[in-house]
Short mmCIF file of C-alpha atoms and ligand atoms in Angstrom, two decimals:
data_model
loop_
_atom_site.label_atom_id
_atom_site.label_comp_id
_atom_site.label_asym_id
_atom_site.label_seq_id
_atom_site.Cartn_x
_atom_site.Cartn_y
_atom_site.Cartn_z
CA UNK A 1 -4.60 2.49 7.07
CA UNK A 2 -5.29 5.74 9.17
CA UNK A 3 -6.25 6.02 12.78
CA UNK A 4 -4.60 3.18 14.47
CA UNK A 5 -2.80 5.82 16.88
CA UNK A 6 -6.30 7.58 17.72
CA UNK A 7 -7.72 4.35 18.03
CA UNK A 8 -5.22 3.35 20.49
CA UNK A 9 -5.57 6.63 22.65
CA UNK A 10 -9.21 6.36 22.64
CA UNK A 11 -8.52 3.16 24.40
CA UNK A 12 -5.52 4.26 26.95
CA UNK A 13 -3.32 2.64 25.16
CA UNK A 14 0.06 3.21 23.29
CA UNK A 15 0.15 4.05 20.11
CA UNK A 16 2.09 0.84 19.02
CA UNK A 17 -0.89 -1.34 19.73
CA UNK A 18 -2.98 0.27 17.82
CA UNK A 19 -0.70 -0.34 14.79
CA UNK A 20 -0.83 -4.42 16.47
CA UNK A 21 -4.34 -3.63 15.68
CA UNK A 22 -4.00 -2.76 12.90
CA UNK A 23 -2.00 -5.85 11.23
CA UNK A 24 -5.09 -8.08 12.58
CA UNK A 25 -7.80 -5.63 10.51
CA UNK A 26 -5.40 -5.60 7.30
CA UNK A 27 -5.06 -10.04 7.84
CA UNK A 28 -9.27 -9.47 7.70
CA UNK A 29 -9.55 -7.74 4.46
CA UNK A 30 -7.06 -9.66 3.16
CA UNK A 31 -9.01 -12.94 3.73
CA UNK A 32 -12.11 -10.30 2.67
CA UNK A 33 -11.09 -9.31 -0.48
CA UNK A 34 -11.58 -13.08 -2.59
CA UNK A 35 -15.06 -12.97 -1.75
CA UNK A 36 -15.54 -9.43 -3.54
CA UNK A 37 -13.33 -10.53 -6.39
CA UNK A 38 -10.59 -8.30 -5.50
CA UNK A 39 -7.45 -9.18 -6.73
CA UNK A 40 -5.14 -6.35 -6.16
CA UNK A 41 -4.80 -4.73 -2.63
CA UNK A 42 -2.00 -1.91 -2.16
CA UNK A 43 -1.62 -0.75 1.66
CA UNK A 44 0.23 1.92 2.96
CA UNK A 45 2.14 0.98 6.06
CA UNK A 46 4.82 3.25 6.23
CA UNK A 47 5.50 6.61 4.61
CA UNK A 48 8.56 8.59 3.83
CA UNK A 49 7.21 10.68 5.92
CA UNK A 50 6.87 8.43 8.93
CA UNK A 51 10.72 9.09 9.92
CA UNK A 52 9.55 12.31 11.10
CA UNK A 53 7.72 9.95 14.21
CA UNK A 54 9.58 9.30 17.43
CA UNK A 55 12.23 6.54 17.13
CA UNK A 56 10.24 4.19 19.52
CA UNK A 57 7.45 4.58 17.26
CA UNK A 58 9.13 4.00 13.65
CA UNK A 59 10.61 1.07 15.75
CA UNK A 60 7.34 -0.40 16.45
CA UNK A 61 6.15 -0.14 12.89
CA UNK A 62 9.46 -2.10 11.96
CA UNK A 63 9.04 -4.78 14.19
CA UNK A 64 5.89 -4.69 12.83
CA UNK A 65 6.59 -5.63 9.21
CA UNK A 66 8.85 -8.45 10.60
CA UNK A 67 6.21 -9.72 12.86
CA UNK A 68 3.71 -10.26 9.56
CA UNK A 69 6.29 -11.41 7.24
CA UNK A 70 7.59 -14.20 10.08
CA UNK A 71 3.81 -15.31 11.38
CA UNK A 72 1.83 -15.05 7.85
CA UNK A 73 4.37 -15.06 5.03
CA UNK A 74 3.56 -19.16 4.86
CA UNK A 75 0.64 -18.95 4.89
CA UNK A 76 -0.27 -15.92 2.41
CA UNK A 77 2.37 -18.24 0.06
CA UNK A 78 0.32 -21.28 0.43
CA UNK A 79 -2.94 -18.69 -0.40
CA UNK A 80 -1.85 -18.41 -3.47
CA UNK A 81 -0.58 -14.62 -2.52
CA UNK A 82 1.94 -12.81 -4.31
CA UNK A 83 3.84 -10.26 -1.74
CA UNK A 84 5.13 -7.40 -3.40
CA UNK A 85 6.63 -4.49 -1.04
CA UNK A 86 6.66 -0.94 -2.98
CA UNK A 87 9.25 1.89 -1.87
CA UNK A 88 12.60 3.08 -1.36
CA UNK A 89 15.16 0.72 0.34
CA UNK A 90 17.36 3.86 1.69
CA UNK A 91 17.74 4.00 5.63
CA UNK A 92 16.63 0.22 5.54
CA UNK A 93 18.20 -2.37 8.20
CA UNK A 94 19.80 -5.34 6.25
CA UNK A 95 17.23 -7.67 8.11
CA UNK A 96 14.44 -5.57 6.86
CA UNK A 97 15.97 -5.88 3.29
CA UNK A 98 16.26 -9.46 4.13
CA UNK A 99 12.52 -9.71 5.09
CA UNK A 100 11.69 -7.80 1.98
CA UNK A 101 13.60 -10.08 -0.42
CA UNK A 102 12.49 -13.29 0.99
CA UNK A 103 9.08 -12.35 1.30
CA UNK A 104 8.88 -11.30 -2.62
CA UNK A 105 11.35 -14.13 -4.25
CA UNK A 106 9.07 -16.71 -2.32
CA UNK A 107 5.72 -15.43 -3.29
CA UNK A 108 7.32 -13.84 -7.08
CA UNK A 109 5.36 -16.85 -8.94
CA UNK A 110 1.59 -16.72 -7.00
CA UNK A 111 -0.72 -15.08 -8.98
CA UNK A 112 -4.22 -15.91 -6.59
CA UNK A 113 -4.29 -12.51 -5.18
CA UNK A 114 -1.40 -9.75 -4.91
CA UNK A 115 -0.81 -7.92 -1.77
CA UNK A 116 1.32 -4.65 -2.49
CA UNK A 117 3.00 -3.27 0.95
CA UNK A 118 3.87 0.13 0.17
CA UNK A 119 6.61 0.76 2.88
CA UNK A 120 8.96 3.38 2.88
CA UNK A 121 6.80 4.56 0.31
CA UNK A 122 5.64 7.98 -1.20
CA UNK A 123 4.33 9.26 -4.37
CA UNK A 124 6.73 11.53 -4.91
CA UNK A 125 9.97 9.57 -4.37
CA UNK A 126 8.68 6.80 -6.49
CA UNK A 127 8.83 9.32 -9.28
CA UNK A 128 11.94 11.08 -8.77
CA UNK A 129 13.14 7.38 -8.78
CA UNK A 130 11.52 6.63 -12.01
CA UNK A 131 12.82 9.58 -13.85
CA UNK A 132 15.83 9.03 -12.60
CA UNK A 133 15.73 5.87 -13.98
CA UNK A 134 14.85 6.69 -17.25
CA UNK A 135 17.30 9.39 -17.18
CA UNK A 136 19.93 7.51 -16.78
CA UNK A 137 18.43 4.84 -20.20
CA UNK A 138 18.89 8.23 -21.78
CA UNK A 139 22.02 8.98 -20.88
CA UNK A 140 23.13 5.47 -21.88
CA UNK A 141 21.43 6.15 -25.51
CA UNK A 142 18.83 3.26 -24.63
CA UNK A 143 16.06 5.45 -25.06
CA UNK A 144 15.32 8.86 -26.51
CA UNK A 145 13.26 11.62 -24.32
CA UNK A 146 10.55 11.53 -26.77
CA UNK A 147 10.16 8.15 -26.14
CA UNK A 148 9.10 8.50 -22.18
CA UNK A 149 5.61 8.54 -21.93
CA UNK A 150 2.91 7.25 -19.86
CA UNK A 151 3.37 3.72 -20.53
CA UNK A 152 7.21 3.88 -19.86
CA UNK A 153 6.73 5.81 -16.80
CA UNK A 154 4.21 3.89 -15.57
CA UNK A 155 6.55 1.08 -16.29
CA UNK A 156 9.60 2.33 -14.07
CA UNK A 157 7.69 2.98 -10.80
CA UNK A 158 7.64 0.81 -7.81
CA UNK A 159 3.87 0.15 -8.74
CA UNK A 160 4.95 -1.11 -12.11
CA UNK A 161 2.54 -4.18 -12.99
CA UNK A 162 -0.07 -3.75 -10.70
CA UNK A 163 -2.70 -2.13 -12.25
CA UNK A 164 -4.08 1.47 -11.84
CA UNK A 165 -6.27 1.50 -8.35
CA UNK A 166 -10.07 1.73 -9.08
CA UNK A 167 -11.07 2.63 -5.37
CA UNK A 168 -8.64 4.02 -2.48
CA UNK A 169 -10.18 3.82 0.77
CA UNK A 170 -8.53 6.23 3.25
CA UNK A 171 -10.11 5.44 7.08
CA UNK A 172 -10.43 7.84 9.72
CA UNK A 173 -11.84 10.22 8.34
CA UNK A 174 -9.26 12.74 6.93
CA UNK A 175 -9.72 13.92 3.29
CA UNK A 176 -6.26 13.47 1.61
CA UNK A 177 -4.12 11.39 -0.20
CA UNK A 178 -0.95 11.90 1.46
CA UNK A 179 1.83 11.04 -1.14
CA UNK A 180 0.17 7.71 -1.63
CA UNK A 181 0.07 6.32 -5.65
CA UNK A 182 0.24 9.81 -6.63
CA UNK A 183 0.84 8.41 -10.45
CA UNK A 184 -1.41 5.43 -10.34
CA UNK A 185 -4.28 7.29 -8.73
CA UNK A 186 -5.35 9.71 -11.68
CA UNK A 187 -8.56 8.17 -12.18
CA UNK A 188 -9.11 6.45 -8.44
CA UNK A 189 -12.09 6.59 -6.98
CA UNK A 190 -12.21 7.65 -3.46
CA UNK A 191 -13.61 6.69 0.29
CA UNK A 192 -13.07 8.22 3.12
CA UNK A 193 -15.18 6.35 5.99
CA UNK A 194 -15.19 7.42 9.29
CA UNK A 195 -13.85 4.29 11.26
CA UNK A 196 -10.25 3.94 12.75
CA UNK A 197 -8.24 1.41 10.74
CA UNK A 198 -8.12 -1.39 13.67
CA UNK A 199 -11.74 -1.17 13.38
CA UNK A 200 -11.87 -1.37 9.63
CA UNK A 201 -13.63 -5.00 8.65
CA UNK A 202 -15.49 -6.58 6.08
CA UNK A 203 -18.68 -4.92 6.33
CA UNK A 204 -16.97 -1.31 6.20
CA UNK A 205 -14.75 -2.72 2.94
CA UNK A 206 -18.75 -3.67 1.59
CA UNK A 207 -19.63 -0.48 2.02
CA UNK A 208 -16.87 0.88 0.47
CA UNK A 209 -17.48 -0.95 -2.66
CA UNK A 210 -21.38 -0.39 -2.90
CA UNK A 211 -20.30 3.24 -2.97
CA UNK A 212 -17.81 2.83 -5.65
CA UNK A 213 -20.44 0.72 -7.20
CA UNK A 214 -22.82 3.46 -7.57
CA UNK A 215 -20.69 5.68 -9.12
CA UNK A 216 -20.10 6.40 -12.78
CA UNK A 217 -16.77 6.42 -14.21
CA UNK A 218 -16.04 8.54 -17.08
CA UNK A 219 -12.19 8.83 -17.42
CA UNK A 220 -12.50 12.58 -18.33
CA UNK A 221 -14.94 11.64 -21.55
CA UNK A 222 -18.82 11.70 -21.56
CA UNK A 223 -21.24 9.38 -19.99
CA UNK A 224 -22.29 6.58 -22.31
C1 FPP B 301 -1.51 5.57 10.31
O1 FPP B 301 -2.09 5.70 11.59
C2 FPP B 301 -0.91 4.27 10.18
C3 FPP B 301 0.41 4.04 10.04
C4 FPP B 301 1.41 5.12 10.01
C5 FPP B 301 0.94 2.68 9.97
C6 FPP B 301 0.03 1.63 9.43
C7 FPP B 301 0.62 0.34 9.75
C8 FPP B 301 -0.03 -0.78 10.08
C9 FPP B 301 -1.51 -0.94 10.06
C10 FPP B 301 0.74 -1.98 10.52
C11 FPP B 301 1.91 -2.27 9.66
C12 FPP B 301 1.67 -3.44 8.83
C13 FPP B 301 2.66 -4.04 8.16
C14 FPP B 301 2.36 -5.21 7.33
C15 FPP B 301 4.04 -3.53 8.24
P1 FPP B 301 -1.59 6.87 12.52
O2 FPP B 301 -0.50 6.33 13.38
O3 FPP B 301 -1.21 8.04 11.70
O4 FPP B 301 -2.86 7.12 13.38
P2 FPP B 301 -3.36 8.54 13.90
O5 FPP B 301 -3.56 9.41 12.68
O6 FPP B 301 -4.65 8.20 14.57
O7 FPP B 301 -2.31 9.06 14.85
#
């Protein structure tokens, strides 16, 4: 969800209300996505990176995350929406932890649609954490190294159960991934439109998808 700081500077405004912003475009493609049959929806709303920001500004995005869980977690529930929140809880507030508990028991048994909130998130931690993980079921004699593959790493990241993203859509324009589901996205398509986040809506998420429509997937093997 890039761009809601240039979007807000555009505009004269601080950079925090861009990020306001952009919490009302990501409520709009979530109440988008049914309608194009998408079940899963991953966002990335704060990076491990992102400490490196000024303190006001990591505070905004904070207050942020327990502005959305207080005003929509009901209502997402009542959807039908299973809340998931993917990343590290290290250099978390206990009322964040809180917020990120209550918001996943409550919503653990929806199945509708399933919103992933990648916070405190990147790529790379989630797979030091996995190994780590699996390290230490080796160390215990639960498993044996040759037994790690893809299916038990792919197991014992944060993304564990959510299947492999067929399209990432990056906004504003900038051509990178940026630590983001650097397991999951092996075989992702990618978008890059233009727009600021805040400005991102359904007709920009259609036009994502008719591109990733007219593509063909091949997995690394030949066309059929
Ligand atoms: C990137 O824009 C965006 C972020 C770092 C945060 C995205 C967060 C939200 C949309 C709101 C948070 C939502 C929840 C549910 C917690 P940028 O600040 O890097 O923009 P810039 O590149 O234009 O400066």
């Amino acid at each position: 969800m890039d761009g809601n700081g240039r979007w807000a500077e555009a505009r004269g405004l601080p950079r925090a209300a861009g990020h306001r912003a952009g919490v009302d475009a990501l409520r709009r493609v979530v109440d988008a996505c049914p309608e194009f049959g998408i079940e899963h929806l991953t966002v990335y709303s704060f990076s491990t990176e992102n400490w490196a920001r000024p303190t006001a500004e990591i505070n905004a995005l904070f207050d942020l995350l327990r502005l959305f869980v207080n005003r929509d977690l009901r209502r997402l529930h009542e959807a039908g929406v299973r809340i998931r929140i993917l990343g590290s809880r290290t250099g978390l507030s206990d009322d964040i932890l809180e917020l990120i508990d209550k918001s996943t028991t409550l919503t653990a048994q929806n199945n509708r649609f399933h919103l992933n909130i990648a916070f405190n998130y990147g790529g790379r931690t989630e797979l030091v954490t996995a190994f780590q993980a699996l390290a230490r079921r080796v160390e215990a004699g639960e498993l044996s190294a040759d037994e790690i593959d893809e299916t038990t790493i792919s197991q014992a990241i944060w993304s564990a159960g959510t299947p492999d993203p067929d399209l990432i859509i990056r906004t504003s324009g900038e051509f990178r991934l940026s630590n983001f589901l650097l397991w999951s996205s092996a075989y992702s398509e990618l978008v890059f439109p233009d727009a600021w986040w805040p400005d991102f809506d359904r007709d920009h998420l259609a036009a994502a998808l008719a591109s990733y429509q007219a593509r063909t997937r091949r997995f690394g093997g030949l066309q059929k």
